[in-house]
Coordinates of C-alpha atoms in Angstrom, one line a residue:
Chain H
X1 CA -22.5 14.9 7.2
X2 CA -19.9 16.3 4.9
X3 CA -20.9 19.2 2.7
X4 CA -19.3 17.6 -0.4
X5 CA -21.2 14.4 0.2
X6 CA -24.4 16.4 0.3
X7 CA -23.4 18.3 -2.9
X8 CA -22.6 15.2 -4.9
X9 CA -25.1 12.8 -3.3
X10 CA -22.3 10.3 -2.7
X11 CA -20.8 9.2 0.6
X12 CA -17.5 10.8 1.6
X13 CA -14.9 9.8 -0.9
X14 CA -17.5 8.1 -3.2
X15 CA -17.4 4.5 -1.7
X16 CA -20.1 3.4 0.8
X17 CA -18.9 2.4 4.3
X18 CA -19.3 -1.3 3.8
X19 CA -17.0 -1.2 0.8
X20 CA -14.5 0.8 2.7
X21 CA -14.5 -1.6 5.6
X22 CA -13.9 -4.5 3.2
X23 CA -11.0 -2.7 1.5
X24 CA -9.6 -1.6 4.9
X25 CA -9.6 -5.2 6.1
X26 CA -7.7 -6.2 2.9
X27 CA -5.2 -3.4 3.5
X28 CA -4.5 -4.6 7.1
X29 CA -3.9 -8.1 5.8
X30 CA -1.6 -6.8 3.1
X31 CA 0.5 -4.9 5.6
X32 CA 0.7 -8.0 7.8
X33 CA 1.8 -10.2 4.9
X34 CA 4.1 -8.0 2.9
X35 CA 4.0 -8.7 -0.9
X36 CA 1.1 -11.1 -0.7
X37 CA -1.8 -10.2 -3.0
X38 CA -4.9 -10.1 -0.9
X39 CA -8.1 -10.8 -2.9
X40 CA -10.8 -8.1 -2.4
X41 CA -14.2 -7.4 -3.8
X42 CA -13.2 -4.7 -6.2
X43 CA -16.1 -2.4 -7.1
X44 CA -17.0 -0.8 -10.4
X45 CA -15.8 2.7 -10.3
X46 CA -16.9 5.7 -12.5
X47 CA -13.9 5.2 -14.7
X48 CA -12.7 2.3 -17.0
X49 CA -10.4 -0.5 -15.9
X50 CA -6.9 0.5 -16.6
X51 CA -7.3 4.0 -15.4
X52 CA -6.5 3.3 -11.8
X53 CA -9.7 1.8 -10.3
X54 CA -7.6 -0.2 -7.8
X55 CA -5.6 2.8 -6.7
X56 CA -8.7 4.9 -6.4
X57 CA -10.5 2.4 -4.2
X58 CA -7.4 2.2 -1.9
X59 CA -7.2 5.9 -1.7
X60 CA -10.9 6.3 -1.0
X61 CA -10.7 3.8 1.8
X62 CA -7.8 5.5 3.6
X63 CA -8.6 9.1 2.8
X64 CA -9.8 11.5 5.6
X65 CA -11.0 15.1 5.5
X66 CA -7.6 16.4 6.7
X67 CA -5.5 14.6 4.0
X68 CA -3.8 16.4 1.2
X69 CA -3.9 14.4 -2.0
X70 CA -1.4 14.3 -4.8
X71 CA -1.9 12.2 -7.9
X72 CA 0.8 11.5 -10.5
X73 CA 0.7 9.7 -13.8
X74 CA 4.2 8.6 -14.9
X75 CA 5.6 11.3 -12.7
X76 CA 3.4 14.0 -14.1
X77 CA 0.8 16.0 -12.1
X78 CA -0.8 17.5 -15.2
X79 CA -1.9 14.6 -17.4
X80 CA -5.5 13.5 -17.9
X81 CA -5.5 10.6 -15.5
X82 CA -3.8 12.6 -12.7
X83 CA -6.0 15.6 -13.1
X84 CA -9.3 13.7 -13.3
X85 CA -8.5 11.6 -10.2
X86 CA -7.5 14.6 -8.2
X87 CA -10.7 16.4 -9.2
X88 CA -12.7 13.2 -8.4
X89 CA -11.6 13.3 -4.8
X90 CA -11.7 17.1 -4.5
X91 CA -15.4 16.8 -5.5
X92 CA -16.5 13.7 -3.6
X93 CA -14.3 14.1 -0.5
X94 CA -13.6 17.8 -0.4
X95 CA -9.9 17.1 0.4
X96 CA -7.1 19.5 -0.4
X97 CA -5.1 18.6 -3.4
X98 CA -1.5 19.5 -4.3
X99 CA 1.1 18.9 -6.9
X100 CA 3.9 19.2 -4.4
X101 CA 5.3 16.0 -3.1
X102 CA 6.3 17.5 0.2
X103 CA 2.8 18.9 0.9
X104 CA 1.0 15.6 0.3
X105 CA -0.1 13.1 2.9
X106 CA -1.5 10.6 0.4
X107 CA 0.1 10.2 -3.1
X108 CA -1.6 8.1 -5.7
X109 CA 0.7 7.1 -8.5
X110 CA 0.6 5.5 -11.8
X111 CA 4.0 4.0 -12.7
X112 CA 6.5 6.2 -10.9
X113 CA 7.9 6.8 -7.4
X114 CA 8.5 10.5 -6.7
X115 CA 12.1 11.6 -6.9
X116 CA 11.8 13.5 -3.5
X117 CA 12.3 11.1 -0.6
X118 CA 9.0 10.2 1.1
X119 CA 8.3 10.7 4.8
X120 CA 6.8 8.6 7.5
X121 CA 3.5 10.6 7.5
X122 CA 2.9 9.9 3.8
X123 CA 1.2 7.0 2.1
X124 CA 2.0 6.0 -1.5
X125 CA -0.8 4.3 -3.4
X126 CA 0.1 2.5 -6.6
X127 CA -2.2 1.8 -9.5
X128 CA -1.5 -1.7 -10.6
X129 CA -2.6 -3.3 -13.9
X130 CA -1.4 -6.9 -13.5
X131 CA -0.5 -7.6 -9.8
X132 CA 0.7 -11.2 -10.4
X133 CA 4.4 -11.2 -11.3
X134 CA 4.1 -14.8 -12.5
X135 CA 1.1 -14.3 -14.7
X136 CA 2.9 -14.2 -18.1
X137 CA 4.8 -17.2 -17.1
X138 CA 1.9 -19.3 -15.7
X139 CA -1.6 -18.2 -16.7
X140 CA -3.5 -20.4 -14.2
X141 CA -4.4 -18.6 -11.0
X142 CA -4.6 -21.9 -9.2
X143 CA -0.9 -22.6 -10.1
X144 CA 0.5 -19.2 -9.4
X145 CA -1.2 -19.3 -6.0
X146 CA 0.5 -22.6 -5.3
X147 CA 3.8 -21.3 -6.4
X148 CA 3.5 -18.4 -4.0
X149 CA 2.4 -20.7 -1.2
X150 CA 5.5 -22.8 -1.8
X151 CA 7.8 -19.8 -2.3
X152 CA 8.7 -21.4 -5.7
X153 CA 10.1 -18.7 -7.9
X154 CA 12.3 -20.7 -10.2
X155 CA 10.2 -19.7 -13.2
X156 CA 11.0 -16.0 -12.6
X157 CA 14.7 -16.7 -12.4
X158 CA 14.5 -18.7 -15.6
X159 CA 12.8 -15.7 -17.3
X160 CA 15.5 -13.4 -16.2
X161 CA 18.1 -15.9 -17.2
X162 CA 16.6 -16.2 -20.7
X163 CA 17.0 -12.4 -21.0
X164 CA 20.7 -12.8 -20.3
X165 CA 21.0 -15.7 -22.7
X166 CA 19.3 -13.7 -25.5
X167 CA 20.5 -10.2 -24.8
X168 CA 23.6 -10.6 -22.6
X169 CA 21.9 -8.7 -19.8
X170 CA 18.6 -8.7 -17.9
X171 CA 16.4 -6.8 -20.4
X172 CA 13.4 -6.2 -18.1
X173 CA 13.3 -2.5 -17.6
X174 CA 9.9 -1.9 -15.9
X175 CA 7.7 -4.0 -13.6
X176 CA 11.0 -5.6 -12.5
X177 CA 10.2 -8.3 -10.0
X178 CA 11.2 -7.8 -6.4
X179 CA 11.3 -10.1 -3.3
X180 CA 9.6 -8.5 -0.3
X181 CA 10.8 -9.2 3.3
X182 CA 12.6 -12.3 2.1
X183 CA 9.4 -14.1 1.1
X184 CA 7.0 -13.1 -1.6
X185 CA 8.0 -12.1 -5.1
X186 CA 6.0 -9.1 -6.0
X187 CA 5.3 -6.9 -9.1
X188 CA 6.1 -3.4 -8.1
X189 CA 3.6 -2.2 -10.8
X190 CA 5.1 -1.0 -14.1
X191 CA 7.4 1.5 -12.5
X192 CA 10.8 1.8 -14.3
X193 CA 13.3 -0.4 -12.5
X194 CA 15.0 2.9 -11.8
X195 CA 12.5 3.3 -9.0
X196 CA 13.0 -0.2 -7.4
X197 CA 15.7 1.0 -5.0
X198 CA 13.2 3.7 -3.7
X199 CA 10.7 1.0 -2.7
X200 CA 13.3 -0.7 -0.5
X201 CA 13.5 0.5 3.1
X202 CA 11.1 3.4 2.3
X203 CA 9.9 5.7 5.1
X204 CA 6.4 5.7 3.8
X205 CA 3.8 3.0 3.8
X206 CA 3.3 1.7 0.2
X207 CA -0.1 0.3 -0.9
X208 CA -0.9 -1.3 -4.2
X209 CA -4.4 -1.6 -5.7
X210 CA -5.4 -3.6 -8.8
X211 CA -9.0 -3.0 -9.6
X212 CA -9.7 -5.3 -12.5
X213 CA -7.6 -8.1 -11.0
X214 CA -9.2 -7.5 -7.5
X215 CA -6.0 -7.6 -5.5
X216 CA -4.5 -5.3 -2.8
X217 CA -0.9 -5.7 -1.5
X218 CA 1.4 -3.7 0.6
X219 CA 5.0 -2.9 1.5
X220 CA 5.3 -1.6 5.1
X221 CA 7.8 1.1 5.8
X222 CA 11.4 0.0 6.4
X223 CA 10.9 -3.3 4.6
X224 CA 13.6 -5.1 2.7
X225 CA 12.7 -5.1 -1.0
X226 CA 15.3 -6.8 -3.2
X227 CA 15.2 -6.7 -7.0
X228 CA 15.8 -10.3 -8.3
X229 CA 19.2 -10.8 -9.9
X230 CA 22.2 -13.1 -10.2
X231 CA 25.6 -13.0 -8.6
X232 CA 27.3 -12.5 -11.9
X233 CA 24.5 -10.2 -13.2
X234 CA 23.7 -7.9 -10.3
X235 CA 20.7 -5.6 -10.5
X236 CA 21.4 -2.3 -12.2
X237 CA 19.2 0.8 -12.7
X238 CA 19.1 2.9 -15.9
X239 CA 21.3 5.9 -16.1
X240 CA 21.1 8.8 -18.6
X241 CA 23.9 10.3 -20.5
X242 CA 22.7 13.9 -20.1
X243 CA 21.1 15.7 -17.2
X244 CA 17.5 17.1 -17.5
X245 CA 17.3 19.7 -20.3
X246 CA 15.2 22.0 -18.1
X247 CA 16.6 21.7 -14.5
X248 CA 19.9 20.0 -15.1
X249 CA 19.1 17.3 -12.5
X250 CA 21.2 14.2 -12.7
X251 CA 20.4 10.8 -11.2
X252 CA 16.7 11.1 -11.9
X253 CA 14.5 9.3 -14.4
X254 CA 14.1 11.2 -17.7
X255 CA 11.3 11.3 -20.3
X256 CA 12.1 11.7 -24.0
X257 CA 10.2 14.7 -25.5
X258 CA 10.0 15.0 -29.3
X259 CA 10.5 18.6 -30.3
X260 CA 10.0 18.6 -34.1
X261 CA 9.7 16.3 -37.1
X262 CA 13.4 16.5 -37.9
X263 CA 14.7 14.3 -35.1
X264 CA 14.9 17.0 -32.4
X265 CA 14.4 15.8 -28.9
X266 CA 15.1 16.6 -25.3
X267 CA 15.2 14.6 -22.1
X268 CA 13.4 16.1 -19.1
X269 CA 12.5 14.9 -15.6
X270 CA 9.6 12.5 -15.6
X271 CA 8.7 13.9 -12.1
X272 CA 7.2 17.3 -13.0
X273 CA 7.1 18.6 -9.4
X274 CA 10.7 17.7 -8.8
X275 CA 11.7 19.5 -12.0
X276 CA 9.6 22.6 -11.2
X277 CA 11.0 22.8 -7.7
X278 CA 14.5 22.7 -9.0
X279 CA 13.9 25.4 -11.6
X280 CA 12.3 27.6 -8.9
X281 CA 15.4 27.1 -6.9
X282 CA 17.4 28.5 -9.8
X283 CA 18.7 25.3 -11.5
X284 CA 18.9 25.6 -15.3
X285 CA 19.2 23.0 -18.0
X286 CA 20.5 23.8 -21.4
X287 CA 17.0 24.3 -22.9
X288 CA 15.4 26.1 -19.9
X289 CA 15.9 29.8 -20.9
X290 CA 16.3 32.4 -18.2
X291 CA 12.7 32.7 -16.8
X292 CA 11.5 29.8 -14.7
X293 CA 8.2 30.0 -16.6
X294 CA 9.8 30.7 -20.0
X295 CA 8.0 29.7 -23.2
X296 CA 10.2 26.7 -23.4
X297 CA 9.1 25.6 -19.9
X298 CA 5.4 26.1 -20.7
X299 CA 5.8 24.5 -24.1
X300 CA 7.2 21.5 -22.5
X301 CA 4.0 20.8 -20.5
X302 CA 1.9 20.7 -23.7
X303 CA 4.5 18.7 -25.5
X304 CA 4.8 16.4 -22.6
X305 CA 1.1 15.8 -22.5
X306 CA 1.2 14.6 -26.0
X307 CA 4.0 12.2 -25.5
X308 CA 2.5 10.8 -22.3
X309 CA -0.8 10.3 -24.0
X310 CA 0.9 8.0 -26.4
X311 CA 2.4 6.1 -23.4
X312 CA -1.0 5.8 -21.9
X313 CA -2.7 4.2 -24.9
X314 CA 0.2 1.9 -24.9
X315 CA 0.4 0.9 -21.3
X316 CA -3.3 1.0 -20.4
X317 CA -3.4 -2.4 -22.1
X318 CA -2.7 -5.4 -19.9
X319 CA 0.8 -5.7 -21.3
X320 CA 2.4 -2.2 -21.1
X321 CA 5.3 -2.0 -23.4
X322 CA 6.8 1.5 -23.3
X323 CA 9.3 2.1 -26.1
X324 CA 12.8 2.0 -24.9
X325 CA 14.4 5.3 -24.1
X326 CA 17.0 6.3 -26.5
X327 CA 18.6 8.5 -23.9
X328 CA 19.4 5.6 -21.7
X329 CA 23.0 4.9 -21.5
X330 CA 25.0 2.4 -19.6
X331 CA 23.4 0.7 -16.7
X332 CA 24.8 1.4 -13.3
X333 CA 24.6 -0.2 -9.9
X334 CA 21.9 1.4 -7.7
Chain I
X1 CA -25.6 7.6 29.8
X2 CA -27.0 5.2 27.2
X3 CA -24.5 3.2 25.1
X4 CA -23.9 4.7 21.7
X5 CA -21.7 3.9 18.7
X6 CA -19.7 6.4 16.6
X7 CA -21.2 9.9 16.7
X8 CA -19.9 10.4 13.2
X9 CA -19.6 7.0 11.6
X10 CA -17.8 8.0 8.4
X11 CA -15.0 10.1 10.0
X12 CA -14.7 8.3 13.3
X13 CA -14.2 5.0 11.4
X14 CA -11.7 6.6 9.1
X15 CA -9.6 7.9 12.0
X16 CA -9.7 4.6 13.9
X17 CA -8.8 2.7 10.7
X18 CA -5.8 5.0 10.1
X19 CA -4.7 4.5 13.7
X20 CA -4.9 0.7 13.2
X21 CA -3.2 0.9 9.8
X22 CA -0.3 2.9 11.2
X23 CA -0.1 0.7 14.2
X24 CA 0.2 -2.5 12.1
X25 CA 2.6 -0.9 9.6
X26 CA 4.8 0.5 12.3
X27 CA 5.1 -1.9 15.2
X28 CA 6.7 -0.4 18.2
X29 CA 4.8 2.8 17.9
X30 CA 1.7 4.0 19.7
X31 CA -1.3 5.4 17.8
X32 CA -4.1 7.4 19.3
X33 CA -7.7 6.0 19.0
X34 CA -9.7 9.2 18.7
X35 CA -13.5 8.8 18.6
X36 CA -16.6 9.5 20.6
X37 CA -18.3 6.3 21.6
X38 CA -19.9 4.9 24.8
X39 CA -20.0 1.1 24.7
X40 CA -21.5 -1.0 27.5
X41 CA -19.5 -1.1 30.7
X42 CA -17.7 -4.4 30.2
X43 CA -16.5 -3.6 26.7
X44 CA -13.4 -1.3 26.6
X45 CA -14.0 1.6 24.3
X46 CA -10.8 0.9 22.4
X47 CA -12.0 -2.6 21.5
X48 CA -15.5 -1.3 20.6
X49 CA -13.9 1.4 18.3
X50 CA -11.9 -1.2 16.4
X51 CA -14.9 -3.6 16.1
X52 CA -17.2 -0.8 14.9
X53 CA -14.5 0.2 12.3
X54 CA -13.7 -3.2 10.8
X55 CA -16.4 -5.8 11.6
X56 CA -19.6 -6.3 9.7
X57 CA -21.9 -9.1 8.5
X58 CA -19.0 -10.7 6.6
X59 CA -16.7 -11.1 9.5
X60 CA -17.5 -13.6 12.3
X61 CA -16.4 -12.2 15.7
X62 CA -15.1 -14.2 18.7
X63 CA -15.5 -12.8 22.2
X64 CA -13.7 -13.7 25.4
X65 CA -15.7 -15.2 28.2
X66 CA -16.5 -11.9 29.9
X67 CA -17.7 -10.2 26.8
X68 CA -19.6 -13.2 25.5
X69 CA -21.3 -13.5 28.8
X70 CA -22.7 -9.9 28.7
X71 CA -26.0 -9.6 26.9
X72 CA -25.4 -5.8 26.6
X73 CA -22.1 -6.3 24.8
X74 CA -23.4 -8.9 22.3
X75 CA -26.5 -6.8 21.7
X76 CA -24.4 -3.7 21.2
X77 CA -22.0 -5.3 18.7
X78 CA -24.8 -7.1 16.8
X79 CA -26.9 -4.0 16.5
X80 CA -24.1 -1.6 15.5
X81 CA -22.1 -3.9 13.2
X82 CA -24.4 -6.7 12.2
X83 CA -21.5 -9.1 12.9
X84 CA -22.2 -12.8 13.5
X85 CA -20.8 -13.7 16.9
X86 CA -19.1 -17.1 16.9
X87 CA -18.0 -19.4 19.8
X88 CA -15.5 -21.1 17.5
X89 CA -12.2 -19.1 17.4
X90 CA -11.1 -21.0 14.2
X91 CA -13.8 -19.3 12.2
X92 CA -13.3 -15.8 13.6
X93 CA -12.1 -13.0 11.4
X94 CA -11.7 -10.8 14.5
X95 CA -11.4 -11.7 18.2
X96 CA -12.0 -9.3 21.1
X97 CA -10.1 -9.9 24.3
X98 CA -11.0 -7.6 27.2
X99 CA -8.5 -9.0 29.6
X100 CA -5.2 -10.7 28.7
X101 CA -5.8 -13.3 31.3
X102 CA -8.8 -14.5 29.3
X103 CA -6.8 -14.8 26.1
X104 CA -6.8 -18.4 24.8
X105 CA -3.7 -19.8 23.1
X106 CA -2.9 -18.1 19.8
X107 CA -3.1 -21.6 18.2
X108 CA -6.8 -21.8 18.8
X109 CA -7.5 -19.0 16.2
X110 CA -7.5 -19.2 12.4
X111 CA -4.0 -18.8 11.0
X112 CA -4.9 -19.0 7.3
X113 CA -3.6 -21.5 4.8
X114 CA -0.4 -21.5 2.7
X115 CA -2.6 -20.6 -0.3
X116 CA -4.6 -18.0 1.5
X117 CA -2.6 -16.8 4.5
X118 CA -5.0 -13.8 4.8
X119 CA -7.8 -16.1 6.0
X120 CA -6.6 -15.6 9.6
X121 CA -7.9 -14.1 12.8
X122 CA -6.9 -10.5 13.7
X123 CA -7.0 -10.2 17.5
X124 CA -7.8 -7.0 19.5
X125 CA -6.4 -7.4 23.0
X126 CA -7.1 -4.8 25.7
X127 CA -4.4 -4.6 28.4
X128 CA -3.6 -2.3 31.2
X129 CA -0.6 -0.4 29.9
X130 CA 1.3 -0.1 26.6
X131 CA 4.3 2.2 26.2
X132 CA 7.3 2.7 24.1
X133 CA 10.6 1.6 25.6
X134 CA 11.6 -1.2 28.0
X135 CA 10.4 -4.8 28.0
X136 CA 10.2 -6.2 24.5
X137 CA 12.6 -5.8 21.6
X138 CA 10.8 -5.8 18.3
X139 CA 12.2 -6.1 14.8
X140 CA 10.9 -6.9 11.3
X141 CA 9.1 -5.1 8.6
X142 CA 7.8 -1.6 9.6
X143 CA 10.7 -1.1 12.1
X144 CA 14.0 0.6 11.3
X145 CA 16.4 -1.6 13.1
X146 CA 14.8 -2.5 16.4
X147 CA 12.1 -0.9 18.6
X148 CA 11.4 -1.3 22.2
X149 CA 8.0 -1.6 23.7
X150 CA 6.3 -2.6 26.9
X151 CA 2.9 -4.3 26.9
X152 CA 1.7 -5.0 30.4
X153 CA 0.4 -7.5 31.1
X154 CA 0.8 -9.8 28.1
X155 CA -1.5 -12.9 27.7
X156 CA -0.2 -16.0 29.4
X157 CA 2.7 -17.7 27.5
X158 CA 2.4 -15.0 24.8
X159 CA 6.1 -14.6 24.2
X160 CA 6.6 -18.3 23.6
X161 CA 3.5 -18.6 21.4
X162 CA 4.5 -15.6 19.4
X163 CA 7.7 -17.3 18.4
X164 CA 5.7 -20.2 17.1
X165 CA 3.3 -17.8 15.4
X166 CA 6.2 -16.0 13.7
X167 CA 7.5 -19.4 12.5
X168 CA 4.2 -20.1 10.7
X169 CA 4.8 -17.1 8.4
X170 CA 3.1 -16.3 6.0
X171 CA 0.4 -17.9 8.0
X172 CA -0.4 -16.7 11.6
X173 CA -2.5 -14.3 13.6
X174 CA -2.0 -10.5 13.9
X175 CA -2.6 -8.7 17.2
X176 CA -3.5 -5.2 18.0
X177 CA -3.0 -4.3 21.7
X178 CA -5.0 -1.4 23.2
X179 CA -4.8 0.5 26.4
X180 CA -5.7 4.1 27.6
X181 CA -7.0 5.2 24.2
X182 CA -3.9 4.0 22.4
X183 CA -3.3 1.1 20.0
X184 CA -0.1 -0.7 19.0
X185 CA 0.3 -3.4 16.4
X186 CA 2.0 -6.8 16.3
X187 CA 1.7 -8.1 12.8
X188 CA 2.8 -11.8 12.2
X189 CA 6.1 -10.5 10.7
X190 CA 7.3 -9.0 13.9
X191 CA 10.1 -10.7 15.9
X192 CA 9.8 -10.2 19.6
X193 CA 12.2 -11.0 22.4
X194 CA 12.2 -10.0 26.1
X195 CA 15.0 -7.7 27.1

């Protein structure tokens, strides 16, 4: 018997053993059929739908006492969702938690893939709102199931084509559909398309949990994950004109942070751990100041919270629509 | 000593599951099954560990002739997992094979449907020796390039049947091979050829 289980009155990691077995079976099927959404008997969790109930159940089913858990919410370790899920498992499982990507063995994420390359001893668990990539194109589950069974993804190509017809380019910037291992089209969860190349041929196992929609799916390590595109409109990721204002990183995904009510703004790493590591290593952006924990640096966290809270109320709904980033410049090949 | 199941059901099952998860997501690697159990003599401990970890009242279990013929084995599995034991491989969620020679054709098990390819049998096959290197060349999801692996002995006609199983994708069965406290996975996505 685990001391934390005794303290809280719950089983280790909250879920009962029968539930864990059921989830574990779904995870094994998901691994065997990459990109296929395995139905599972999602439980009610002590948090509302939209706050990561799917990810939490997957994490609870794989977590052991020796694991080190990291939780991020749009790249950040210090927002409400990330902090409360980390505390939840520290309390019900007694596991060590960390904000450092390199120290973690299990990383639960909402809408980002860490900038630091993942290792083979790590598992990345995604929180997924709508797992069905075809859902907005075909509302009937019976039909989308048939389309997946037949490998019939013409609808998705039509959608991407309509983007081109209307905007001159594929305007989908997040939850950008991917084809996994040459078969299933999968929603990579609402990560920015910037992160799609990191899902491809990843060292770590990637598991996806959708609590409300009751689906689990997986991408095994070293699996081909191709973002859908056209020969004359190849897939491109976002690029940013300026480096991170705090750590001067380039080639990373940046968040816009409003500084005042006169149009002042800065662009900083969305991955807070990556940004902090770089500042500790002495990298300085143009707004960083001299001290790694300068008032600007601390101010950013509070400021960032507010901005991300706005994102959350936006994207917790079934149809997340983050506002487009003004800092995004030309798109570049991955 | 009397037969017993996991000494610590929560943590033993978690460790065995992680071994199975790693085995299935990284074909061509060996994972250690680390737990304290004492199943009846004719049931290999590795198979018992996997069954105790994954089977319950929702998952009909198929047993090979040796296991199905042993009252101790069926009592042990029924008592500790509550699993219904079925004689029909088509309705089995899991299959326990204690000797590759007793393994029926892969085609006799559930392979799922195009709508629900997950409604398939996962087979746990105990063999004499599994090791990395030699023998089989594996490729597919979970493997960087190719991996080599030796599973000795394989069930009869396995190499040929596996090609047919692979061709059924996304339907098909998945197999976990065990030997000497180790487990290795062969998900339906893995391509296999003899060297």
